[in-house]
Short mmCIF file of C-alpha atoms and ligand atoms in Angstrom, two decimals:
data_model
loop_
_atom_site.label_atom_id
_atom_site.label_comp_id
_atom_site.label_asym_id
_atom_site.label_seq_id
_atom_site.Cartn_x
_atom_site.Cartn_y
_atom_site.Cartn_z
CA GLU A 1132 20.08 26.59 20.86
CA LYS A 1133 16.39 27.25 21.36
CA LYS A 1134 15.35 23.84 20.10
CA ASP A 1135 17.52 21.97 22.58
CA ALA A 1136 15.82 23.68 25.50
CA THR A 1137 12.54 21.99 24.58
CA MET A 1138 14.09 18.54 24.11
CA ARG A 1139 13.39 15.98 26.75
CA THR A 1140 14.73 12.52 27.13
CA GLU A 1141 12.84 9.73 28.81
CA GLU A 1142 13.32 6.07 29.27
CA TYR A 1143 10.44 3.65 28.86
CA LYS A 1144 10.32 0.08 30.03
CA LEU A 1145 7.91 -2.17 28.17
CA GLU A 1146 6.51 -5.44 29.40
CA ALA A 1147 5.82 -8.30 27.03
CA VAL A 1148 2.85 -7.79 24.70
CA SER A 1149 2.57 -4.10 25.34
CA GLU A 1150 3.30 -1.02 23.30
CA LEU A 1151 4.54 2.51 23.68
CA ARG A 1152 2.31 4.89 21.73
CA PHE A 1153 3.18 8.41 20.80
CA GLU A 1154 2.38 11.12 18.31
CA VAL A 1155 4.70 13.70 16.87
CA GLU A 1156 3.28 17.17 16.59
CA THR A 1157 2.19 18.34 13.17
CA GLY A 1158 3.50 21.68 12.04
CA SER A 1159 6.79 23.23 13.11
CA ASP A 1160 9.68 20.88 12.52
CA ALA A 1161 9.09 18.61 15.47
CA SER A 1162 10.53 15.14 15.38
CA VAL A 1163 11.13 12.28 17.79
CA GLN A 1164 14.27 10.16 17.98
CA LEU A 1165 14.05 6.66 19.26
CA ASP A 1166 16.85 4.37 20.38
CA LEU A 1167 16.39 0.77 21.29
CA LEU A 1168 18.64 0.10 24.26
CA GLU A 1169 17.84 -3.51 25.10
CA GLY A 1170 15.66 -6.32 23.84
CA MET A 1171 13.52 -6.59 20.73
CA ALA A 1172 10.70 -4.36 19.58
CA GLU A 1173 8.92 -3.53 16.36
CA VAL A 1174 6.92 -0.76 14.75
CA PHE A 1175 3.92 -2.12 12.83
CA GLY A 1176 5.74 -5.36 12.09
CA ALA A 1177 9.12 -3.83 11.19
CA GLU A 1178 11.87 -4.59 13.68
CA LEU A 1179 13.88 -1.94 15.49
CA THR A 1180 17.62 -2.42 15.38
CA LYS A 1181 19.86 -1.73 18.32
CA GLY A 1182 22.27 1.09 17.57
CA ARG A 1183 20.18 2.62 14.82
CA GLN A 1184 18.49 5.78 15.92
CA ILE A 1185 15.10 6.18 14.32
CA THR A 1186 13.63 9.59 13.60
CA PHE A 1187 9.88 10.03 13.43
CA GLU A 1188 8.73 13.05 11.55
CA GLU A 1189 5.97 15.51 12.25
CA GLY A 1190 2.50 14.00 12.19
CA ALA A 1191 3.76 10.44 12.89
CA LYS A 1192 1.53 8.30 15.06
CA VAL A 1193 3.53 5.38 16.29
CA ALA A 1194 3.28 2.23 18.37
CA VAL A 1195 6.48 0.46 19.44
CA PHE A 1196 5.39 -3.05 20.28
CA THR A 1197 7.20 -5.90 21.98
CA TRP A 1198 6.42 -9.63 22.27
CA HIS A 1199 9.20 -10.99 24.32
CA GLU A 1200 9.25 -9.90 27.90
CA VAL A 1201 7.31 -12.84 29.30
CA LEU A 1202 10.06 -15.20 28.25
CA LEU A 1203 12.88 -13.45 30.01
CA LEU A 1204 12.16 -11.16 32.86
CA ALA A 1205 15.69 -9.85 32.85
CA CYS A 1206 15.59 -8.81 29.23
CA LEU A 1207 13.83 -5.47 29.11
CA ASP A 1208 13.14 -3.22 26.20
CA LEU A 1209 14.40 0.16 27.20
CA SER A 1210 13.12 2.44 24.53
CA HIS A 1211 14.64 5.79 24.74
CA LEU A 1212 12.51 8.64 23.47
CA ALA A 1213 13.83 12.09 22.87
CA GLY A 1214 12.13 15.12 21.43
CA LYS A 1215 8.79 16.67 21.55
CA THR A 1216 5.78 14.41 21.77
CA GLU A 1217 2.17 15.33 22.16
CA VAL A 1218 1.27 12.13 23.95
CA ALA A 1219 3.36 9.16 24.99
CA TYR A 1220 1.94 6.30 27.02
CA ILE A 1221 2.33 2.58 27.45
CA ALA A 1222 -0.66 0.39 26.59
CA LYS A 1223 -1.08 -3.21 27.63
CA GLU A 1224 -4.39 -3.75 25.88
CA THR A 1225 -3.65 -4.30 22.22
CA PRO A 1226 -5.26 -6.53 19.58
CA MET A 1227 -1.81 -7.64 18.43
CA VAL A 1228 -2.33 -11.25 19.48
CA MET A 1229 -5.42 -11.46 17.30
CA TYR A 1230 -3.57 -9.80 14.44
CA ILE A 1231 -0.66 -12.22 14.70
CA ASN A 1232 -3.07 -15.16 14.77
CA THR A 1233 -4.60 -13.86 11.57
CA HIS A 1234 -1.13 -13.66 10.07
CA ALA A 1235 -0.47 -17.25 11.16
CA ALA A 1236 -3.67 -18.44 9.47
CA LEU A 1237 -2.68 -16.63 6.26
CA GLU A 1238 0.77 -18.18 6.43
CA GLN A 1239 -0.80 -21.63 6.57
CA MET A 1240 -2.79 -20.80 3.46
CA ARG A 1241 0.46 -19.72 1.77
CA GLN A 1242 2.17 -22.97 2.69
CA LYS A 1243 -0.72 -24.93 1.27
CA ALA A 1244 -0.72 -22.81 -1.89
CA GLU A 1245 3.00 -23.37 -2.31
CA LYS A 1246 2.63 -27.13 -1.96
CA GLU A 1247 -0.35 -27.41 -4.24
CA LYS A 1248 0.94 -24.82 -6.71
CA THR A 1249 -2.18 -22.71 -6.33
CA ARG A 1250 -2.86 -19.13 -5.40
CA GLY A 1251 -2.08 -17.79 -1.95
CA PRO A 1252 -4.64 -15.90 0.13
CA ARG A 1253 -6.12 -12.72 -1.28
CA VAL A 1254 -7.10 -10.56 1.63
CA MET A 1255 -9.14 -7.39 1.62
CA VAL A 1256 -9.06 -5.13 4.69
CA VAL A 1257 -12.18 -3.01 5.15
CA GLY A 1258 -13.76 -0.76 7.75
CA PRO A 1259 -14.74 2.82 8.41
CA THR A 1260 -12.12 5.57 8.58
CA ASP A 1261 -9.59 5.54 11.39
CA VAL A 1262 -9.72 1.93 12.47
CA GLY A 1263 -6.16 1.09 11.47
CA LYS A 1264 -6.69 -0.53 8.06
CA SER A 1265 -3.42 0.70 6.56
CA THR A 1266 -1.61 -0.26 9.74
CA LEU A 1267 -3.01 -3.79 9.72
CA CYS A 1268 -2.03 -4.16 6.04
CA ARG A 1269 1.48 -3.03 6.89
CA LEU A 1270 1.68 -5.46 9.77
CA LEU A 1271 0.48 -8.44 7.71
CA LEU A 1272 2.82 -7.54 4.84
CA ASN A 1273 5.81 -7.06 7.11
CA TYR A 1274 5.22 -10.34 8.90
CA ALA A 1275 4.90 -12.13 5.56
CA ALA A 1276 8.07 -10.49 4.21
CA ARG A 1277 9.95 -11.44 7.38
CA LEU A 1278 9.14 -15.06 6.56
CA GLY A 1279 10.57 -14.66 3.08
CA ARG A 1280 7.24 -14.24 1.30
CA ALA A 1281 6.60 -11.67 -1.43
CA PRO A 1282 2.97 -10.64 -1.14
CA ILE A 1283 1.48 -8.03 -3.44
CA PHE A 1284 0.17 -4.95 -1.70
CA VAL A 1285 -2.69 -3.17 -3.43
CA ASP A 1286 -3.61 0.20 -1.99
CA LEU A 1287 -7.03 1.41 -3.14
CA ASP A 1288 -7.26 4.16 -0.54
CA VAL A 1289 -7.16 7.22 -2.81
CA GLY A 1290 -7.34 9.56 0.19
CA GLN A 1291 -4.63 8.22 2.49
CA GLY A 1292 -2.74 5.63 0.49
CA ASP A 1293 0.74 4.38 1.29
CA ILE A 1294 2.15 3.80 -2.19
CA SER A 1295 1.94 7.02 -4.13
CA ILE A 1296 0.42 10.43 -3.52
CA PRO A 1297 -3.29 11.03 -2.82
CA GLY A 1298 -5.54 10.66 -5.84
CA THR A 1299 -3.84 7.50 -7.08
CA LEU A 1300 -4.27 3.73 -6.75
CA GLY A 1301 -1.11 1.69 -6.43
CA SER A 1302 0.40 -1.73 -6.04
CA ILE A 1303 3.83 -3.08 -5.16
CA VAL A 1304 5.45 -6.38 -4.35
CA VAL A 1305 6.59 -6.37 -0.71
CA GLU A 1306 9.73 -8.48 -0.56
CA ARG A 1307 11.22 -6.77 2.44
CA PRO A 1308 9.56 -5.32 5.54
CA SER A 1309 8.85 -1.61 5.16
CA ASP A 1310 11.51 0.65 6.61
CA ILE A 1311 10.35 2.26 9.85
CA GLU A 1312 11.44 5.69 8.67
CA GLU A 1313 11.09 5.52 4.93
CA GLY A 1314 8.11 3.21 4.51
CA TYR A 1315 7.68 0.66 1.75
CA ASN A 1316 10.42 0.01 -0.76
CA LEU A 1317 8.79 1.46 -3.86
CA ASN A 1318 10.51 -0.61 -6.48
CA ALA A 1319 8.56 -0.66 -9.74
CA PRO A 1320 5.17 0.33 -8.40
CA VAL A 1321 2.05 0.19 -10.54
CA VAL A 1322 0.29 3.53 -10.12
CA PHE A 1323 -2.96 4.65 -11.74
CA HIS A 1324 -4.30 8.18 -11.85
CA PHE A 1325 -7.68 8.68 -10.23
CA GLY A 1326 -7.53 12.41 -9.66
CA SER A 1327 -9.42 12.91 -6.43
CA SER A 1328 -9.20 11.87 -2.79
CA SER A 1329 -12.62 10.21 -2.75
CA PRO A 1330 -13.82 7.29 -4.90
CA SER A 1331 -17.31 8.86 -4.89
CA HIS A 1332 -15.93 11.62 -7.10
CA ASN A 1333 -16.01 9.27 -10.08
CA THR A 1334 -17.23 5.79 -9.21
CA GLN A 1335 -17.12 4.65 -12.81
CA LEU A 1336 -13.46 5.49 -13.17
CA PHE A 1337 -12.70 3.98 -9.78
CA LYS A 1338 -14.37 0.72 -10.76
CA LEU A 1339 -12.51 0.63 -14.04
CA LEU A 1340 -9.16 1.18 -12.32
CA VAL A 1341 -9.92 -1.48 -9.70
CA SER A 1342 -10.51 -4.10 -12.39
CA LYS A 1343 -7.43 -2.98 -14.28
CA MET A 1344 -5.41 -3.27 -11.06
CA ALA A 1345 -6.79 -6.78 -10.54
CA ASP A 1346 -5.61 -7.66 -14.08
CA THR A 1347 -2.08 -6.42 -13.34
CA VAL A 1348 -2.04 -8.42 -10.10
CA ASN A 1349 -3.09 -11.56 -11.98
CA GLN A 1350 -0.37 -10.96 -14.55
CA LYS A 1351 2.20 -10.58 -11.80
CA CYS A 1352 1.00 -13.85 -10.26
CA ASP A 1353 1.35 -15.57 -13.65
CA GLN A 1354 4.94 -14.35 -13.89
CA SER A 1355 6.06 -15.09 -10.35
CA LYS A 1356 5.29 -18.29 -8.47
CA LYS A 1357 6.51 -16.68 -5.29
CA CYS A 1358 4.13 -13.73 -5.55
CA CYS A 1359 1.34 -16.07 -6.51
CA SER A 1360 1.64 -18.27 -3.43
CA SER A 1361 2.34 -15.29 -1.16
CA GLY A 1362 -1.05 -13.78 -1.98
CA VAL A 1363 -2.38 -10.25 -2.03
CA ILE A 1364 -3.24 -7.75 0.71
CA ILE A 1365 -5.69 -5.06 -0.36
CA ASN A 1366 -6.19 -1.83 1.57
CA THR A 1367 -9.42 0.09 1.02
CA GLY A 1368 -10.71 3.55 1.93
CA GLY A 1369 -13.21 4.20 4.69
CA TRP A 1370 -16.26 4.49 2.41
CA VAL A 1371 -18.43 1.58 3.56
CA ARG A 1372 -22.04 2.74 3.20
CA GLY A 1373 -24.39 2.83 0.22
CA ALA A 1374 -22.43 3.07 -3.00
CA GLY A 1375 -19.26 2.62 -0.94
CA TYR A 1376 -20.47 -0.79 0.14
CA ASP A 1377 -21.23 -1.73 -3.48
CA MET A 1378 -17.70 -0.68 -4.30
CA LEU A 1379 -16.32 -3.08 -1.68
CA LYS A 1380 -18.28 -5.89 -3.33
CA HIS A 1381 -16.90 -4.84 -6.71
CA ILE A 1382 -13.35 -4.94 -5.34
CA ALA A 1383 -13.90 -8.34 -3.73
CA GLY A 1384 -15.22 -9.69 -7.04
CA CYS A 1385 -12.46 -8.25 -9.24
CA PHE A 1386 -9.67 -9.59 -7.05
CA GLU A 1387 -11.53 -12.82 -6.24
CA VAL A 1388 -10.66 -12.34 -2.58
CA ASP A 1389 -10.62 -15.31 -0.22
CA VAL A 1390 -10.57 -13.42 3.06
CA ILE A 1391 -12.15 -10.14 4.11
CA ILE A 1392 -11.01 -8.61 7.38
CA VAL A 1393 -13.54 -6.17 8.78
CA LEU A 1394 -12.06 -3.85 11.35
CA ASP A 1395 -14.29 -2.65 14.12
CA GLN A 1396 -17.72 -2.61 12.49
CA GLU A 1397 -20.19 -5.37 13.20
CA ARG A 1398 -22.80 -4.03 10.84
CA LEU A 1399 -20.40 -4.15 7.90
CA TYR A 1400 -19.25 -7.60 9.00
CA ASN A 1401 -22.83 -8.90 9.01
CA GLU A 1402 -23.60 -7.35 5.65
CA LEU A 1403 -20.55 -8.92 4.06
CA LYS A 1404 -21.24 -12.28 5.67
CA ARG A 1405 -24.71 -12.14 4.15
CA ASP A 1406 -23.64 -10.97 0.70
CA MET A 1407 -20.37 -12.77 0.04
CA PRO A 1408 -20.27 -16.27 -1.44
CA ASP A 1409 -19.53 -19.02 1.10
CA PHE A 1410 -15.93 -19.56 0.04
CA VAL A 1411 -15.06 -16.03 1.14
CA GLU A 1412 -14.06 -15.99 4.77
CA VAL A 1413 -15.23 -12.85 6.54
CA LEU A 1414 -13.47 -12.03 9.81
CA LEU A 1415 -14.22 -9.33 12.34
CA LEU A 1416 -11.23 -7.93 14.22
CA PRO A 1417 -11.18 -5.16 16.81
CA LYS A 1418 -9.37 -1.93 16.19
CA SER A 1419 -6.44 -0.93 18.32
CA GLY A 1420 -7.07 1.68 21.00
CA GLY A 1421 -3.97 3.39 19.69
CA VAL A 1422 -5.38 4.31 16.29
CA VAL A 1423 -5.64 8.02 16.20
CA GLU A 1424 -8.80 9.65 14.94
CA ARG A 1425 -8.25 12.28 12.33
CA ASN A 1426 -10.75 14.98 11.50
CA SER A 1427 -11.02 16.31 7.97
CA SER A 1428 -8.47 19.04 8.54
CA VAL A 1429 -5.89 16.58 9.90
CA ARG A 1430 -6.63 14.35 6.89
CA ALA A 1431 -6.03 17.29 4.57
CA ASP A 1432 -2.75 18.04 6.40
CA ASP A 1433 -1.72 14.39 6.08
CA ARG A 1434 -2.45 14.46 2.34
CA ASP A 1435 -0.39 17.59 2.05
CA LEU A 1436 2.51 15.96 3.88
CA LYS A 1437 2.33 13.01 1.49
CA VAL A 1438 2.64 15.27 -1.55
CA ARG A 1439 5.40 17.25 0.13
CA GLU A 1440 7.26 14.03 0.88
CA TYR A 1441 6.95 12.99 -2.76
CA PHE A 1442 8.77 16.12 -3.88
CA TYR A 1443 11.08 16.85 -0.97
CA GLY A 1444 11.64 13.48 0.67
CA LEU A 1445 11.55 13.07 4.42
CA ARG A 1446 12.31 16.04 6.58
CA LYS A 1447 14.84 14.02 8.54
CA ASP A 1448 17.37 16.04 10.53
CA ASN A 1449 15.65 19.16 9.25
CA LYS A 1450 17.27 18.60 5.91
CA ASP A 1451 15.21 17.80 2.90
CA SER A 1452 16.53 14.72 1.21
CA PHE A 1453 15.41 15.53 -2.34
CA TYR A 1454 15.84 18.74 -4.22
CA PRO A 1455 12.85 19.31 -6.47
CA HIS A 1456 13.37 21.38 -9.55
CA PRO A 1457 11.36 24.09 -11.19
CA LEU A 1458 10.66 22.99 -14.75
CA HIS A 1459 9.81 25.48 -17.45
CA ILE A 1460 7.59 24.02 -20.07
CA SER A 1461 5.94 25.52 -23.08
CA PHE A 1462 2.17 25.14 -23.39
CA ASN A 1463 2.80 23.44 -26.73
CA ASP A 1464 4.95 20.71 -25.28
CA VAL A 1465 2.29 19.06 -23.14
CA LYS A 1466 -1.26 17.88 -23.54
CA ILE A 1467 -3.28 18.16 -20.35
CA TYR A 1468 -6.50 16.26 -19.78
CA LYS A 1469 -8.85 15.62 -16.96
CA ILE A 1470 -11.03 12.57 -16.73
CA GLY A 1471 -14.79 12.95 -16.70
CA ALA A 1472 -16.92 15.73 -18.11
CA PRO A 1473 -19.47 17.58 -16.00
CA ALA A 1474 -22.77 15.72 -16.04
CA LEU A 1475 -25.26 16.99 -18.57
CA PRO A 1476 -28.92 16.12 -18.42
CA ASP A 1477 -29.54 13.10 -20.65
CA SER A 1478 -31.84 15.24 -22.84
CA CYS A 1479 -28.84 17.33 -23.93
CA LEU A 1480 -26.82 14.35 -25.08
CA PRO A 1481 -26.79 12.61 -28.43
CA LEU A 1482 -29.36 9.86 -28.74
CA GLY A 1483 -28.39 6.65 -26.96
CA MET A 1484 -25.70 8.25 -24.80
CA LYS A 1485 -26.08 8.54 -21.06
CA SER A 1486 -24.45 11.19 -18.88
CA GLN A 1487 -22.68 8.32 -17.12
CA ASP A 1488 -20.62 7.68 -20.25
CA ASN A 1489 -19.05 11.08 -19.79
CA MET A 1490 -17.26 10.06 -16.63
CA LEU A 1491 -14.64 8.07 -18.53
CA LYS A 1492 -14.03 10.76 -21.13
CA LEU A 1493 -10.70 12.50 -21.50
CA VAL A 1494 -11.44 16.20 -21.51
CA PRO A 1495 -8.69 18.52 -22.79
CA VAL A 1496 -7.74 21.25 -20.32
CA SER A 1497 -6.52 24.50 -21.84
CA PRO A 1498 -3.68 26.27 -20.07
CA SER A 1499 -4.92 28.87 -17.64
CA ASN A 1500 -4.43 30.06 -14.10
CA GLY A 1501 -7.01 27.47 -13.11
CA LEU A 1502 -4.21 24.91 -13.24
CA LEU A 1503 -2.17 26.66 -10.56
CA HIS A 1504 -1.21 24.40 -7.62
CA HIS A 1505 -2.84 21.35 -9.16
CA VAL A 1506 -1.05 18.03 -9.04
CA LEU A 1507 -0.66 16.46 -12.49
CA SER A 1508 0.16 12.83 -13.23
CA ILE A 1509 2.51 12.09 -16.09
CA SER A 1510 1.08 9.22 -18.05
CA MET A 1511 3.28 6.51 -19.53
CA ALA A 1512 1.01 6.66 -22.58
CA THR A 1513 2.79 7.97 -25.64
CA SER A 1514 -0.16 8.80 -27.84
CA MET A 1515 -3.91 9.16 -27.81
CA GLU A 1516 -4.11 5.68 -29.30
CA ASP A 1517 -2.87 4.22 -26.04
CA ASN A 1518 -5.39 3.48 -23.36
CA ILE A 1519 -4.60 6.56 -21.32
CA LEU A 1520 -7.05 5.91 -18.49
CA GLU A 1521 -5.50 2.54 -17.77
CA SER A 1522 -1.86 3.51 -18.33
CA ASN A 1523 0.67 3.45 -15.55
CA ILE A 1524 1.85 6.76 -14.12
CA LEU A 1525 5.48 7.77 -14.44
CA GLY A 1526 5.41 10.46 -11.77
CA HIS A 1527 3.86 13.74 -10.77
CA VAL A 1528 4.41 17.47 -11.06
CA VAL A 1529 2.67 20.46 -9.48
CA ILE A 1530 1.96 23.57 -11.54
CA THR A 1531 3.52 26.49 -9.70
CA GLY A 1532 3.24 29.18 -12.35
CA VAL A 1533 1.29 29.93 -15.52
CA ASP A 1534 2.61 32.66 -17.80
CA MET A 1535 -0.12 33.34 -20.34
CA GLU A 1536 2.00 35.87 -22.21
CA LYS A 1537 5.03 33.67 -22.71
CA GLN A 1538 2.81 30.58 -22.99
CA MET A 1539 4.86 28.77 -20.38
CA PHE A 1540 4.19 26.72 -17.28
CA THR A 1541 6.47 26.44 -14.29
CA ALA A 1542 6.13 23.14 -12.50
CA LEU A 1543 7.62 21.54 -9.43
CA SER A 1544 9.18 18.22 -10.32
CA PRO A 1545 11.18 15.65 -8.35
CA SER A 1546 13.74 15.59 -11.15
CA ALA A 1547 15.53 18.20 -13.24
CA VAL A 1548 14.88 16.26 -16.39
CA THR A 1549 11.87 17.26 -18.43
CA PRO A 1550 9.44 14.35 -18.17
CA PRO A 1551 9.81 12.12 -21.22
CA ARG A 1552 6.07 11.94 -21.78
CA ASN A 1553 3.73 14.71 -22.73
CA ILE A 1554 0.29 13.41 -21.78
CA TRP A 1555 -0.46 14.79 -18.34
CA LEU A 1556 -3.58 14.17 -16.29
CA MET A 1557 -4.98 16.82 -14.00
CA SER A 1558 -5.88 15.97 -10.43
CA GLU A 1559 -8.36 17.78 -8.23
CA ILE A 1560 -5.68 17.61 -5.58
CA GLN A 1561 -3.72 20.77 -4.98
CA PHE A 1562 -0.44 21.46 -3.27
CA MET A 1563 0.92 24.83 -2.21
CA ASP A 1564 4.68 24.81 -2.28
CA ILE A 1565 5.22 27.02 0.73
CA ASP A 1566 7.27 26.27 3.77
P1 ATP B 2309 -7.97 5.66 6.76
O1 ATP B 2309 -9.27 5.03 6.53
O2 ATP B 2309 -8.05 7.13 6.98
O3 ATP B 2309 -6.92 5.29 5.76
P2 ATP B 2309 -7.01 3.67 8.54
O4 ATP B 2309 -8.17 2.93 9.03
O5 ATP B 2309 -6.24 3.08 7.42
O6 ATP B 2309 -7.43 5.14 8.19
P3 ATP B 2309 -4.46 3.91 9.78
O7 ATP B 2309 -3.94 4.84 8.75
O8 ATP B 2309 -3.97 2.52 9.76
O9 ATP B 2309 -6.05 3.94 9.77
O10 ATP B 2309 -4.21 4.48 11.24
C1 ATP B 2309 -4.44 5.84 11.58
C2 ATP B 2309 -3.25 6.38 12.34
O11 ATP B 2309 -3.14 5.73 13.60
C3 ATP B 2309 -1.93 6.16 11.62
O12 ATP B 2309 -1.20 7.36 11.67
C4 ATP B 2309 -1.24 5.06 12.42
O13 ATP B 2309 0.16 5.23 12.40
C5 ATP B 2309 -1.81 5.27 13.80
N1 ATP B 2309 -1.85 4.03 14.58
C6 ATP B 2309 -2.33 2.83 14.20
N2 ATP B 2309 -2.22 1.92 15.17
C7 ATP B 2309 -1.65 2.56 16.22
C8 ATP B 2309 -1.27 2.17 17.54
N3 ATP B 2309 -1.47 0.94 17.98
N4 ATP B 2309 -0.71 3.11 18.33
C9 ATP B 2309 -0.51 4.38 17.89
N5 ATP B 2309 -0.85 4.80 16.68
C10 ATP B 2309 -1.41 3.91 15.85
#
């Protein structure tokens, strides 16, 4: 077969405290299989298991790290890579020791919280784009879960989040380390609709959703002692200047964070040190040389892959694991809204109203071809009396067809069942269902 001709198999030996880094090509159906032959290694805090072949899908950027070689010279990690990689190299310089020390400090805070029946550490990870914020969150969560903790993960990165699709904010309880192939176990996530991949699109809505998310986290902590003492890890987007910086302060305030980890930017570190109250510990950590920089087109591709994965599952073994369904829905059966009206000059508005107030308005969207390819969030809200903006999201669909004559939509949905709710929120984010 043609594909086999391009396959290559290589063995890599890793020393202690070093990592094998590789990227899997985006596009085509490239993938990389990895076998652990000997020793112990992990991928962003999740352990590899001997005898379980791991497949990394297109676009994956991976570091396989090992701690143990110094202890036993005879025990080598022989990681066996097969497939097509763009780059694969072994790096000895990694900030992993500093990251693990940070984890150890957080664990001490958890132990203290457990003993004193108080709240565990609430940690916010900040920094510009492409410094490894999501990766550090994953690492800290996985290490905590491996010790039997159940920290809450809050992902406020609406562009490249790890919980739901782009354009949403999410939170989950991480009771088990994330699966290397499948990611976090998404049991009962809290997901809010934001509708765009940048918080600057609607800062008012973003702020509102951040404080609502903080409320849900506090509720969870009230219900579960374990979550409460395990603490919270908050991932943020890369918007750190101007209004983005104010947003970070807003997040820190809402969640009453105890620790802020700044990755790779001294200026941001100094600003936060200056502006945060004394009880907030601000730490500066270096980024890993392995973090891959992504330009805007790669980011767009990554967002697309995320949406694709939501509908089709992982592309493992070239077989899609989910079978999304085309739904046919009458215009009359759903009510579609977007959040935020276009800004009008204040002089055009009723007395006493500011154009700002418009940004939290639900604006009805009439069916038209303008909806084609847009992602829509299905709100849990059952009526207009519910607080729709702050309602959890049940799932998503993408509009794939609009038939104005028959007054019907066709939509891509992860399930064949017509969604049980009829209030749908339109996202700016679009997805073309082509392969
Ligand atoms: P953004 O602000 O865009 O969300 P980020 O700061 O959260 O970016 P990550 O998503 O954590 O950055 O990392 C960017 C990419 O680099 C990811 O695909 C991640 O898998 C990869 N990566 C992180 N650390 C390493 C490493 N040590 N070796 C190889 N790849 C890595």
